[in-house]
Amino acid sequence: MWTVIYMAHNKNDADSLRDILTKEGFLVKLKPVYKNVDERRNCYQILVPQTESEEAQEVIMKAGY
């Protein structure tokens, strides 16, 4: 089961977080919040497997998000 661990307010932040988490070995999905909004202006859910959610949140906090 996938769990939302962070809400990014734009595509650049979402991509940066995905890169950080992927480099640490996490599986990551990005899910846009709105359907009819420009990709760059949309908000994104950052999802990881539920079993990895706590560790992934720690990585995000250490990265300054």
PDB file of C-alpha atoms in Angstrom:
ATOM      1  CA  MET A   1       0.000   0.000   0.000  1.00  0.00           C
ATOM      2  CA  TRP A   2       1.277   3.471  -0.944  1.00  0.00           C
ATOM      3  CA  THR A   3       1.258   6.291   1.604  1.00  0.00           C
ATOM      4  CA  VAL A   4       1.433  10.058   1.087  1.00  0.00           C
ATOM      5  CA  ILE A   5       4.403  11.416   3.024  1.00  0.00           C
ATOM      6  CA  TYR A   6       4.593  14.954   1.636  1.00  0.00           C
ATOM      7  CA  MET A   7       2.644  17.479  -0.444  1.00  0.00           C
ATOM      8  CA  ALA A   8       4.860  19.426  -2.831  1.00  0.00           C
ATOM      9  CA  HIS A   9       3.525  22.802  -3.977  1.00  0.00           C
ATOM     10  CA  ASN A  10       5.069  22.642  -7.451  1.00  0.00           C
ATOM     11  CA  LYS A  11       6.615  20.248  -9.960  1.00  0.00           C
ATOM     12  CA  ASN A  12      10.198  21.348  -9.255  1.00  0.00           C
ATOM     13  CA  ASP A  13       9.923  20.504  -5.551  1.00  0.00           C
ATOM     14  CA  ALA A  14       8.215  17.207  -6.350  1.00  0.00           C
ATOM     15  CA  ASP A  15      10.972  16.235  -8.781  1.00  0.00           C
ATOM     16  CA  SER A  16      13.685  17.227  -6.289  1.00  0.00           C
ATOM     17  CA  LEU A  17      12.110  15.162  -3.534  1.00  0.00           C
ATOM     18  CA  ARG A  18      11.690  12.184  -5.841  1.00  0.00           C
ATOM     19  CA  ASP A  19      15.380  12.406  -6.785  1.00  0.00           C
ATOM     20  CA  ILE A  20      16.503  12.640  -3.155  1.00  0.00           C
ATOM     21  CA  LEU A  21      14.372   9.688  -2.065  1.00  0.00           C
ATOM     22  CA  THR A  22      15.298   7.582  -5.095  1.00  0.00           C
ATOM     23  CA  LYS A  23      19.012   8.120  -4.426  1.00  0.00           C
ATOM     24  CA  GLU A  24      18.403   6.818  -0.893  1.00  0.00           C
ATOM     25  CA  GLY A  25      16.829   3.659  -2.346  1.00  0.00           C
ATOM     26  CA  PHE A  26      13.114   4.390  -1.860  1.00  0.00           C
ATOM     27  CA  LEU A  27      10.387   3.598  -4.367  1.00  0.00           C
ATOM     28  CA  VAL A  28       8.568   6.867  -5.091  1.00  0.00           C
ATOM     29  CA  LYS A  29       5.411   7.887  -6.938  1.00  0.00           C
ATOM     30  CA  LEU A  30       4.299  11.424  -7.752  1.00  0.00           C
ATOM     31  CA  LYS A  31       0.577  12.029  -8.018  1.00  0.00           C
ATOM     32  CA  PRO A  32      -0.848  15.358  -9.215  1.00  0.00           C
ATOM     33  CA  VAL A  33      -3.586  16.738  -6.987  1.00  0.00           C
ATOM     34  CA  TYR A  34      -5.586  18.623  -9.616  1.00  0.00           C
ATOM     35  CA  LYS A  35      -6.566  17.304 -13.045  1.00  0.00           C
ATOM     36  CA  ASN A  36      -7.059  20.493 -15.071  1.00  0.00           C
ATOM     37  CA  VAL A  37      -4.087  22.552 -13.885  1.00  0.00           C
ATOM     38  CA  ASP A  38      -0.807  23.250 -15.657  1.00  0.00           C
ATOM     39  CA  GLU A  39       1.817  20.637 -14.705  1.00  0.00           C
ATOM     40  CA  ARG A  40       4.247  23.255 -13.352  1.00  0.00           C
ATOM     41  CA  ARG A  41       1.619  24.925 -11.137  1.00  0.00           C
ATOM     42  CA  ASN A  42      -0.028  21.783  -9.799  1.00  0.00           C
ATOM     43  CA  CYS A  43       0.502  20.362  -6.298  1.00  0.00           C
ATOM     44  CA  TYR A  44       1.870  16.832  -6.017  1.00  0.00           C
ATOM     45  CA  GLN A  45       1.539  14.055  -3.495  1.00  0.00           C
ATOM     46  CA  ILE A  46       4.797  12.237  -2.775  1.00  0.00           C
ATOM     47  CA  LEU A  47       4.000   8.575  -2.122  1.00  0.00           C
ATOM     48  CA  VAL A  48       6.169   5.715  -0.874  1.00  0.00           C
ATOM     49  CA  PRO A  49       5.323   2.175   0.245  1.00  0.00           C
ATOM     50  CA  GLN A  50       3.750   2.250   3.705  1.00  0.00           C
ATOM     51  CA  THR A  51       6.530   0.118   5.188  1.00  0.00           C
ATOM     52  CA  GLU A  52       9.111   2.768   4.197  1.00  0.00           C
ATOM     53  CA  SER A  53       7.122   5.885   5.125  1.00  0.00           C
ATOM     54  CA  GLU A  54       8.816   6.730   8.432  1.00  0.00           C
ATOM     55  CA  GLU A  55      12.328   6.386   7.030  1.00  0.00           C
ATOM     56  CA  ALA A  56      11.414   8.412   3.937  1.00  0.00           C
ATOM     57  CA  GLN A  57      10.001  11.226   6.091  1.00  0.00           C
ATOM     58  CA  GLU A  58      13.264  11.335   8.039  1.00  0.00           C
ATOM     59  CA  VAL A  59      15.206  11.715   4.781  1.00  0.00           C
ATOM     60  CA  ILE A  60      12.907  14.551   3.697  1.00  0.00           C
ATOM     61  CA  MET A  61      13.361  16.354   7.030  1.00  0.00           C
ATOM     62  CA  LYS A  62      17.146  16.012   6.825  1.00  0.00           C
ATOM     63  CA  ALA A  63      16.999  17.472   3.302  1.00  0.00           C
ATOM     64  CA  GLY A  64      15.286  20.575   4.702  1.00  0.00           C
ATOM     65  CA  TYR A  65      11.744  20.112   3.458  1.00  0.00           C
TER      66      TYR A  65
END
